[in-house]
Short mmCIF file of C-alpha atoms and ligand atoms in Angstrom, two decimals:
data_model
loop_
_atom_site.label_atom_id
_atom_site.label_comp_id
_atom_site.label_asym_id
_atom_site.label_seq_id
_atom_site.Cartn_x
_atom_site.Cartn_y
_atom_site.Cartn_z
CA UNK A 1 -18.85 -23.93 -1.73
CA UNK A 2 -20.91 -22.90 0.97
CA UNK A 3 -19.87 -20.13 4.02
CA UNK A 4 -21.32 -21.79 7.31
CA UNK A 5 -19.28 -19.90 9.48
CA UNK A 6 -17.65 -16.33 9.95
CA UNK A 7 -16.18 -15.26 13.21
CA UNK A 8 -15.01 -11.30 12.99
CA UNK A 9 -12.14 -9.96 15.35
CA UNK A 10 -11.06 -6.84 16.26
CA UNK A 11 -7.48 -6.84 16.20
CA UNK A 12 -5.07 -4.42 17.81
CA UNK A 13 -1.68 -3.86 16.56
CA UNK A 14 0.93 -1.39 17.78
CA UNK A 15 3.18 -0.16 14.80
CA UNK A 16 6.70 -0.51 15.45
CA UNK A 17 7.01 3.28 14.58
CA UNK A 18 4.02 5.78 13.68
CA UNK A 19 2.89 6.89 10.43
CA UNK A 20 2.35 10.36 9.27
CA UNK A 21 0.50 11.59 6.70
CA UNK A 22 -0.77 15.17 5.98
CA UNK A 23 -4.12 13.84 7.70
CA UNK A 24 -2.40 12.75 10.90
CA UNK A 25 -0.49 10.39 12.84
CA UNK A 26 -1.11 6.96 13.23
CA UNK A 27 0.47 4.60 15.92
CA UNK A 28 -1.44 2.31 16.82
CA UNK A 29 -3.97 -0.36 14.18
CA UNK A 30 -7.35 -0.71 15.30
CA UNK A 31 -9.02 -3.42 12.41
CA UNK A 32 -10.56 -6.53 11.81
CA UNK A 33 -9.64 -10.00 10.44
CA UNK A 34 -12.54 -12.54 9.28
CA UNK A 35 -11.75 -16.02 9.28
CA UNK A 36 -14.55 -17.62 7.20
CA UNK A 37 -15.23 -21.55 7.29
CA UNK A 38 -17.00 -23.28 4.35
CA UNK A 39 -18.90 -26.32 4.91
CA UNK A 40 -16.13 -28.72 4.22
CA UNK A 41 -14.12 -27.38 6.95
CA UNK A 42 -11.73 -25.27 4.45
CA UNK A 43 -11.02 -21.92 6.59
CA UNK A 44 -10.25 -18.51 4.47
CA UNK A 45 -8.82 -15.20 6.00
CA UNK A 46 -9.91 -11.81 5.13
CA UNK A 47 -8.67 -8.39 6.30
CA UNK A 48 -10.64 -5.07 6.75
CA UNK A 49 -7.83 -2.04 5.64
CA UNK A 50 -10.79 0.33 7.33
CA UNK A 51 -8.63 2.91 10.14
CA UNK A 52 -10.28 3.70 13.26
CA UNK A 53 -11.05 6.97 12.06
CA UNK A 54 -12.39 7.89 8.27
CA UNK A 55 -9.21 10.25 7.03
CA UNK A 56 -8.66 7.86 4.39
CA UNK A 57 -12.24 6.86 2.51
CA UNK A 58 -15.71 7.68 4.74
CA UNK A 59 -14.97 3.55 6.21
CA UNK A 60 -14.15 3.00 9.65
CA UNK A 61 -13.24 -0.52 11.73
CA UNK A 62 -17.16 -0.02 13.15
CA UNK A 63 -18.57 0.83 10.11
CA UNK A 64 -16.83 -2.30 8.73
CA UNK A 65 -18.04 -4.29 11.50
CA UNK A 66 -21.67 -3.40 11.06
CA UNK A 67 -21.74 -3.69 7.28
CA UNK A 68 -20.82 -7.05 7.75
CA UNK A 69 -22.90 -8.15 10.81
CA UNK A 70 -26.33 -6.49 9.27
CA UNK A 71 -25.45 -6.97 5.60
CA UNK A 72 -22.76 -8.51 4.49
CA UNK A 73 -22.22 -11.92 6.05
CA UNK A 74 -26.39 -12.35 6.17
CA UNK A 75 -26.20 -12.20 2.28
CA UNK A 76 -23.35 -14.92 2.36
CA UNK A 77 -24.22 -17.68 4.91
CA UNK A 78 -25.28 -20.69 3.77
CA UNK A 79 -25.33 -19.67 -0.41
CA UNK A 80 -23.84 -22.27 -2.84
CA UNK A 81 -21.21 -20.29 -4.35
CA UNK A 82 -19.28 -21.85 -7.60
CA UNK A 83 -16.48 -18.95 -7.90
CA UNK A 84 -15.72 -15.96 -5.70
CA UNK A 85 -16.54 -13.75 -8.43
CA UNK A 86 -20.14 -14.12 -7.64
CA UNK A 87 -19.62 -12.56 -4.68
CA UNK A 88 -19.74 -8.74 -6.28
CA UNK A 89 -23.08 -9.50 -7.85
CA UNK A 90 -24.35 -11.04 -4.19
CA UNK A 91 -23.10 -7.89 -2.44
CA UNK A 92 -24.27 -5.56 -5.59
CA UNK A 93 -27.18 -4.18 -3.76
CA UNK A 94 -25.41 -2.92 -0.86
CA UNK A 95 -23.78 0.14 -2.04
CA UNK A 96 -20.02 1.11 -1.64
CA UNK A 97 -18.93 -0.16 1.79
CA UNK A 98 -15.28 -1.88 -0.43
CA UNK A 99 -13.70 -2.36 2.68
CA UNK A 100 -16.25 -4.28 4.11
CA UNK A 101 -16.96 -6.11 1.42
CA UNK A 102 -13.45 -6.72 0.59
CA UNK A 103 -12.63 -7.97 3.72
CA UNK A 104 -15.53 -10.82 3.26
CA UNK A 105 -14.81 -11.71 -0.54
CA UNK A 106 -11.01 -12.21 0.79
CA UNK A 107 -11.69 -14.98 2.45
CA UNK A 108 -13.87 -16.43 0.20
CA UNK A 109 -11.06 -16.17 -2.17
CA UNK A 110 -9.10 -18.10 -0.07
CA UNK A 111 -11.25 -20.35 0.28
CA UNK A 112 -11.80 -20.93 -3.31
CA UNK A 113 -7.97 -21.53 -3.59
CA UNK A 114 -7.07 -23.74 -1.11
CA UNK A 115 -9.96 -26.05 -2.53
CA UNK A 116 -8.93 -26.05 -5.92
CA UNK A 117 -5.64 -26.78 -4.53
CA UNK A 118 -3.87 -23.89 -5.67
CA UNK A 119 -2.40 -20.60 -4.45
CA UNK A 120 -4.08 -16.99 -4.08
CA UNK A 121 -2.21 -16.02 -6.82
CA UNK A 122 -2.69 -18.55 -9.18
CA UNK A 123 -6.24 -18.65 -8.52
CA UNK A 124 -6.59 -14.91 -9.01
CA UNK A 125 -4.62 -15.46 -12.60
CA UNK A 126 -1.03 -14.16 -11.39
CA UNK A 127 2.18 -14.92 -13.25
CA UNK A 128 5.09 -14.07 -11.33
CA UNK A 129 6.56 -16.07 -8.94
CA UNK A 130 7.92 -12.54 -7.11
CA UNK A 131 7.01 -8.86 -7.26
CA UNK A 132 9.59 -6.20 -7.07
CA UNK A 133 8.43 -3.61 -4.08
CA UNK A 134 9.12 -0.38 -2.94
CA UNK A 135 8.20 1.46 0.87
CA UNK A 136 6.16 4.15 1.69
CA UNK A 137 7.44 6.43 4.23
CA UNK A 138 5.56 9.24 6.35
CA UNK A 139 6.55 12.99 7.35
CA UNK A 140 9.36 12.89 9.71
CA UNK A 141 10.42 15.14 11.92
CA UNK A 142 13.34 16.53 9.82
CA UNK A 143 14.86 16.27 6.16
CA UNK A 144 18.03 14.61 7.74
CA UNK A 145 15.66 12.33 9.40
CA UNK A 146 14.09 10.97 6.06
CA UNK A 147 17.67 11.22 4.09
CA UNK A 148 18.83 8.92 6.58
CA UNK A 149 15.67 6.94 6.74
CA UNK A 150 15.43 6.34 2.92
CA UNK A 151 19.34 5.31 2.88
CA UNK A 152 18.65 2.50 4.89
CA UNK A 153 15.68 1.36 2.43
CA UNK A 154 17.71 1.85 -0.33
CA UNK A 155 20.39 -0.24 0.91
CA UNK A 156 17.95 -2.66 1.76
CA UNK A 157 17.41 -2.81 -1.90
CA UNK A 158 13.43 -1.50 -2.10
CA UNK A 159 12.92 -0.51 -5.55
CA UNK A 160 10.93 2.56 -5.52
CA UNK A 161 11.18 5.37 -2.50
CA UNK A 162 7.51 6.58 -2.12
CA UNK A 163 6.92 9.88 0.84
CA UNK A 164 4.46 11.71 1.83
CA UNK A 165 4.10 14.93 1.46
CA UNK A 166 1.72 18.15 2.39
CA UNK A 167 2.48 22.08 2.16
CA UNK A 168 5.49 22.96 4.20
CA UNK A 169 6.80 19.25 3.55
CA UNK A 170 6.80 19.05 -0.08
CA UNK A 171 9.77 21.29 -2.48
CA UNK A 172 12.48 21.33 -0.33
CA UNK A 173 12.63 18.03 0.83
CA UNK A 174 12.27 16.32 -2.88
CA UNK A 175 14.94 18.94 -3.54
CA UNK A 176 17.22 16.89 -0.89
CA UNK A 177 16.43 13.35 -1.36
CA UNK A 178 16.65 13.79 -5.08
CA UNK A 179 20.44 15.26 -4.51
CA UNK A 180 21.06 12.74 -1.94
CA UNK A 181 19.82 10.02 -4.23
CA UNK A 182 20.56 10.73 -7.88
CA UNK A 183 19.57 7.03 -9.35
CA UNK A 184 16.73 6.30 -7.07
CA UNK A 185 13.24 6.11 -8.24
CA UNK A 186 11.39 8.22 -5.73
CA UNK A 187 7.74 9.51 -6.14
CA UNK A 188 5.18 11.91 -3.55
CA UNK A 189 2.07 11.10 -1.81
CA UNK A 190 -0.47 13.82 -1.30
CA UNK A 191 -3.73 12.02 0.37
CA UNK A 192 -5.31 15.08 -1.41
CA UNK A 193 -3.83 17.70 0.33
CA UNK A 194 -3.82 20.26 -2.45
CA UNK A 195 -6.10 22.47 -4.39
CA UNK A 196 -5.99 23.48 -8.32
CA UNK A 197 -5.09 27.10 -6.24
CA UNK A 198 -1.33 25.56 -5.61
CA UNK A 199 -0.80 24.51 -9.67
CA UNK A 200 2.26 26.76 -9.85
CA UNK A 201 3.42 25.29 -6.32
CA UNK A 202 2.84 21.86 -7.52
CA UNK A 203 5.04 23.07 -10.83
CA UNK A 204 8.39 23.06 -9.04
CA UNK A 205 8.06 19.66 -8.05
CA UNK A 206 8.49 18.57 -11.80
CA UNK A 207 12.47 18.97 -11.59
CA UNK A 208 12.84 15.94 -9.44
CA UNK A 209 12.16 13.81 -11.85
CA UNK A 210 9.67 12.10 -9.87
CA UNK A 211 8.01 8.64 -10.99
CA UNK A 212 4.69 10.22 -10.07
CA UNK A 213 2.62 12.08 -7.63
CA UNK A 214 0.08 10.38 -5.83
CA UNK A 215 -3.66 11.75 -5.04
CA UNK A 216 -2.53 15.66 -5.10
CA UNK A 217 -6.12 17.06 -5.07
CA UNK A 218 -9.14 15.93 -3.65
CA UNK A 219 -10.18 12.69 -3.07
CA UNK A 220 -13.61 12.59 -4.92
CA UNK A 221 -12.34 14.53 -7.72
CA UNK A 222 -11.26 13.35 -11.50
CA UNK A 223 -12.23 16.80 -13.04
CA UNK A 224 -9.61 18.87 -11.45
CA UNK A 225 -6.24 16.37 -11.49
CA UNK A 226 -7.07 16.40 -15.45
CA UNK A 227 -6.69 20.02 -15.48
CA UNK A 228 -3.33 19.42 -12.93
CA UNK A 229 -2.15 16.72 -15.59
CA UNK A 230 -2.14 19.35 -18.66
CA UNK A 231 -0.11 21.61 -16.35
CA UNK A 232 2.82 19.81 -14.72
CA UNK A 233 5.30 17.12 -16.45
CA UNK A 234 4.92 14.36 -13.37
CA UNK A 235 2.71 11.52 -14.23
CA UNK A 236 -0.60 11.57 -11.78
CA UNK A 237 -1.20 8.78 -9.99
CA UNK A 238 -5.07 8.08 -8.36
CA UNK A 239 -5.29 6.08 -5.34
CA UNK A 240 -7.96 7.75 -3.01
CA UNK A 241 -10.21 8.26 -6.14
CA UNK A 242 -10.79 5.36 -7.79
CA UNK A 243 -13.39 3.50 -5.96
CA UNK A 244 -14.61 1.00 -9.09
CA UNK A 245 -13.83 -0.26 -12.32
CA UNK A 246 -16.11 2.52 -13.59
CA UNK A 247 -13.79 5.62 -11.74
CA UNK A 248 -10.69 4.06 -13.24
CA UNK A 249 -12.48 4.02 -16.82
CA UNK A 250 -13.70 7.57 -16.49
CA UNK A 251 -10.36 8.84 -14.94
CA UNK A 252 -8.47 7.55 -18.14
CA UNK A 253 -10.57 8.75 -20.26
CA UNK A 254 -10.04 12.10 -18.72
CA UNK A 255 -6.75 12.38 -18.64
CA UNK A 256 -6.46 12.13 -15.42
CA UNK A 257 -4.56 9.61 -13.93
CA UNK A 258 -1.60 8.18 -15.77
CA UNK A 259 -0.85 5.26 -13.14
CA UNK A 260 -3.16 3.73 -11.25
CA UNK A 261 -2.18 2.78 -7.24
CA UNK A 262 -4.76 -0.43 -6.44
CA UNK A 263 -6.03 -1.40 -3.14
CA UNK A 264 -8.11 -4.47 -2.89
CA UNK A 265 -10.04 -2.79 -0.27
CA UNK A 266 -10.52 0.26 -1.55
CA UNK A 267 -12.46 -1.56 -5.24
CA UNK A 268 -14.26 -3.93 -2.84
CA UNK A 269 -12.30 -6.45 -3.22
CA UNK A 270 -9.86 -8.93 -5.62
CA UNK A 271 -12.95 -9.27 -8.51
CA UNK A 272 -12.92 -5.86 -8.98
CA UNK A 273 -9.42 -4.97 -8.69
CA UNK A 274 -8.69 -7.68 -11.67
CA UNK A 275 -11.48 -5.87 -13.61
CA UNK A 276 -9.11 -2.52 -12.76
CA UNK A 277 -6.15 -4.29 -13.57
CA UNK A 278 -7.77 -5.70 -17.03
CA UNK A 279 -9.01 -2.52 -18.16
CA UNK A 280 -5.59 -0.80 -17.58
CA UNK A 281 -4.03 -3.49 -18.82
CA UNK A 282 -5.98 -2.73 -21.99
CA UNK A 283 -5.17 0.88 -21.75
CA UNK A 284 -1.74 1.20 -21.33
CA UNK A 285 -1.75 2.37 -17.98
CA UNK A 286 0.71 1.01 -15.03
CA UNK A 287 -1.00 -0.38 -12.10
CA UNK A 288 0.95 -0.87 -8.50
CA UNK A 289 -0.27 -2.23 -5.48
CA UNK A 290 -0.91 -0.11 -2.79
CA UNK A 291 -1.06 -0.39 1.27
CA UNK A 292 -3.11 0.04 3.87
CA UNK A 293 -0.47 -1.04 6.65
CA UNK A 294 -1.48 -4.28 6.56
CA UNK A 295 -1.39 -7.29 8.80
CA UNK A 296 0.21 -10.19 7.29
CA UNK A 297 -2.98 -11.58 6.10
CA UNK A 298 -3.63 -8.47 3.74
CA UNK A 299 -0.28 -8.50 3.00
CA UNK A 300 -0.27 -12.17 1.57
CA UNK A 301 -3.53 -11.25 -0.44
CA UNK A 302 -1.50 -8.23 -1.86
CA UNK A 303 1.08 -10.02 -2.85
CA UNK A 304 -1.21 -12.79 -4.84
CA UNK A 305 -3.15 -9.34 -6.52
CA UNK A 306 0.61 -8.27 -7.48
CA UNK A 307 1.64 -11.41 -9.47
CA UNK A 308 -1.15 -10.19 -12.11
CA UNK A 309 1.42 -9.24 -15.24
CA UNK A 310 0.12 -5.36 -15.63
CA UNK A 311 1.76 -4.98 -11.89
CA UNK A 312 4.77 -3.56 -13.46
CA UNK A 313 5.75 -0.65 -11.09
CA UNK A 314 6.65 -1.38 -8.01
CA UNK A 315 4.22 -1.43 -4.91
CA UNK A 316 3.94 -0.06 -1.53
CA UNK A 317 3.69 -3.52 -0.06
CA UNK A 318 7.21 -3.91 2.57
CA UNK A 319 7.79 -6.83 4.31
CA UNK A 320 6.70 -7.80 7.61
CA UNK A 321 9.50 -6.15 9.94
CA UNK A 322 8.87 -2.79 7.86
CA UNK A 323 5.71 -2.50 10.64
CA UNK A 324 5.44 -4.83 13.34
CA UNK A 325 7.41 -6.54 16.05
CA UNK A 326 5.81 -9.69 15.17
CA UNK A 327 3.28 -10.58 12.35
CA UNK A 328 0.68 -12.93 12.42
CA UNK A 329 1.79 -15.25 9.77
CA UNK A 330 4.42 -17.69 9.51
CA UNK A 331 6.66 -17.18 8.13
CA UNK A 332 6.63 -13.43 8.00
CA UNK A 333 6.75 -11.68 4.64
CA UNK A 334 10.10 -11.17 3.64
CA UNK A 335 11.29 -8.49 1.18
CA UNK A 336 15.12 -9.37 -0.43
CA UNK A 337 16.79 -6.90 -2.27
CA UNK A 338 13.66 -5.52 -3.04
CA UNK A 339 11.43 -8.90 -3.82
CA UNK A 340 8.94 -10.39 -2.44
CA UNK A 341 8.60 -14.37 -3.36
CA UNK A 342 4.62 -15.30 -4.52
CA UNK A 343 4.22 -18.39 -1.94
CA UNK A 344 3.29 -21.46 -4.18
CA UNK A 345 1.39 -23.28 -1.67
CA UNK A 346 -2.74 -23.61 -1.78
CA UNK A 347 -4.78 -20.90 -0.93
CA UNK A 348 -2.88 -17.16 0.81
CA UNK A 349 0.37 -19.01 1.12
CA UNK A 350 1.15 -18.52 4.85
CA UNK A 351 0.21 -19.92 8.10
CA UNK A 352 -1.82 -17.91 9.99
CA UNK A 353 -0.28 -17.73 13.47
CA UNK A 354 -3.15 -18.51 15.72
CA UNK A 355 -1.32 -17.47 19.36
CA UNK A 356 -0.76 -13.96 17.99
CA UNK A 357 -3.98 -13.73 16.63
CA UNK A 358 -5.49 -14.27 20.16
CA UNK A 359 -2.71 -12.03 21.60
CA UNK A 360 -3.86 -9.47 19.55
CA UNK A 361 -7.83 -9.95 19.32
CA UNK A 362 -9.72 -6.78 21.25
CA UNK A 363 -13.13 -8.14 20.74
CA UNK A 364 -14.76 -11.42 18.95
CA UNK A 365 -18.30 -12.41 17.41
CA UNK A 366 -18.97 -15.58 15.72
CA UNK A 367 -21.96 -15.32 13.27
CA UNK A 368 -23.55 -18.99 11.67
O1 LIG B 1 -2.18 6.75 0.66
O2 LIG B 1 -1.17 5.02 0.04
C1 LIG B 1 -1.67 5.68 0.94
C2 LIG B 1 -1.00 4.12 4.36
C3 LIG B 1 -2.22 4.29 4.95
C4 LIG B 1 -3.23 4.90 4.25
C5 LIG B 1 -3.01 5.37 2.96
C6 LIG B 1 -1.77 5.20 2.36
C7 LIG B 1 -0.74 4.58 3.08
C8 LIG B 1 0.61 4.39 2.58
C9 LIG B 1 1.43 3.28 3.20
O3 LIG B 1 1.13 5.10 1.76
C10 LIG B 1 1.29 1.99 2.50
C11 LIG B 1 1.86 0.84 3.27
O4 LIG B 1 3.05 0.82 3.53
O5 LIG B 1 1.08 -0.09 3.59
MG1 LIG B 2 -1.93 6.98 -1.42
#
């Protein structure tokens, strides 16, 4: 296969309700899609997960953008390419940048896929036909307001109640959902905002029987959530940390991380997270997929990374109406009693819905 074509848009999506996190609020989803076109005319979709604004890694949507005007999609053009795998060692001397990579090597993947007449999933070595999910909900503006929030998941059937949490919003509201919700499997998201300093805070949280906690301490650090580990009962979970096959090694070896959460974009892309998923596989470590609030067209390449058979807790990745008014795939992804079917047709499984693409584009460049 060869890439003759990549056109990059900036999309613009306003979330049906905003997100908050103990970095900040978001509302509305500044990032860009990649539609890639190989020389036979096959066309493969990619997603950038970079925010407008680097809370989450150091990536933005313009960093992503430039890393793949001036680097990435220069190193890609025109190569003969015999599996998307090669397309790690290609990008290998750019360093870091996994959003911007991952948003590239998506579409190639896709690409790969739909040739050999396949789906994503199948081409990426998945199993399942669906994936049990969960949802990830943000800081509201009362307890009542997230007890009535999480009811309605749980009704909906989503397996696995992940919130966010920060200091202030943290004890006394696992407290209440856990006695609102005896049975439910619930588990905390930090997005690092705690320090070894809050161990004995961190402590009390261990009599909610949580499934985990999520990135408590800082988001370059493995030293420190080791020495968290040996102190509180709840499994540690890594999400912001784990950059690379070689953090998720490391982190195990220290102790820790007992679950890993994997992002395609965060690893720089599906080649690495199988590598991830492998070695965990090997280690007896849980992997789940995480989220980035994705368009559809991450969504369906999450979903394909999720039939892998070490996916066993559930993920972060909702369906479609969980976030937008309208997607931009048809048919939108649909979460049943807390499934998600794998599509079995070639390549991401879903149609990309061209009209709201254009409806949504901010800004176009087509690079050949
Ligand atoms: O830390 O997992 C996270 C959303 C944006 C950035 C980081 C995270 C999240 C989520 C939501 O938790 C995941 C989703 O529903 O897509
Ligand atoms: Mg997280």
């Amino acid at each position: 296969m060869k890439i003759k074509d990549v056109t990059i848009r900036q999309l613009q999506m306003r979330l049906k309700t905003p997100f908050k996190t103990s970095f900040g609020t978001l509302s509305t989803k500044n990032f860009l899609l990649l539609e890639a076109k190989a020389e036979d005319g096959t066309v493969g979709w990619g997603e950038s997960v970079a925010f407008d604004t680097p809370w989450y890694t150091e990536e933005t949507m313009r960093t992503t953008w430039h890393m793949l005007e001036d680097f990435l999609i220069p190193l890609i053009l025109n190569k003969e390419l015999s599996h998307p795998d090669e397309v790690t060692d290609i990008f290998s001397p750019i360093r870091k940048n996994n959003m911007a990579k991952s948003a590239l090597e998506g579409a190639v993947w896709d690409i790969y896929a739909q040739q050999t007449n396949q789906s994503l999933a199948a081409a990426i070595g998945g199993t399942k036909d669906k994936i049990e999910v969960g949802i990830s909900i943000g800081i509201q503006k009362s307890v009542e307001d997230l007890v009535a929030l999480v009811d309605g998941y749980v009704k909906e059937g989503y397996k696995r109640i992940k919130v966010k949490i920060k200091p202030g919003w943290d004890v006394h509201v696992l407290r209440t959902l856990r006695e609102n919700f005896p049975d439910t499997h619930i588990m905390a998201d930090a997005n690092s905002a705690y320090s070894l300093e809050d161990i004995d805070h961190l402590k009390q949280l261990d009599a909610f029987d949580l499934m985990m906690i999520e990135q408590p301490l800082a988001s370059d650090d493995i030293i420190d959530h080791a020495k968290l580990q040996k102190e509180i009962k709840t499994p540690i979970c890594l999400d912001e940390s784990i950059l690379s096959l070689e953090d998720a090694r490391k982190a195990i070896e220290l102790g820790s991380t007992k679950v890993i959460n994997l992002k395609i974009g965060r690893v720089g892309g599906i080649t690495e997270a199988k590598k991830i998923h492998d070695h965990c596989a090997a280690k007896g470590i849980p992997v789940w997929c995480g989220g980035m609030l994705e368009s559809g067209i991450g969504r369906a390449h999450n979903i394909a990374l999720t039939a892998l058979p070490n996916f066993i807790l559930p993920g972060d990745t909702a369906g479609s109406s969980r976030y937008w008014e309208k997607d931009i795939i048809f048919p939108e992804v649909v979460a049943k009693n807390g499934y998600i079917d794998v599509p079995q047709t070639a390549g991401i499984g879903y149609e990309v819905d061209m009209d709201a693409v254009e409806a949504f584009t901010a800004a176009k460049k087509e690079y050949k």
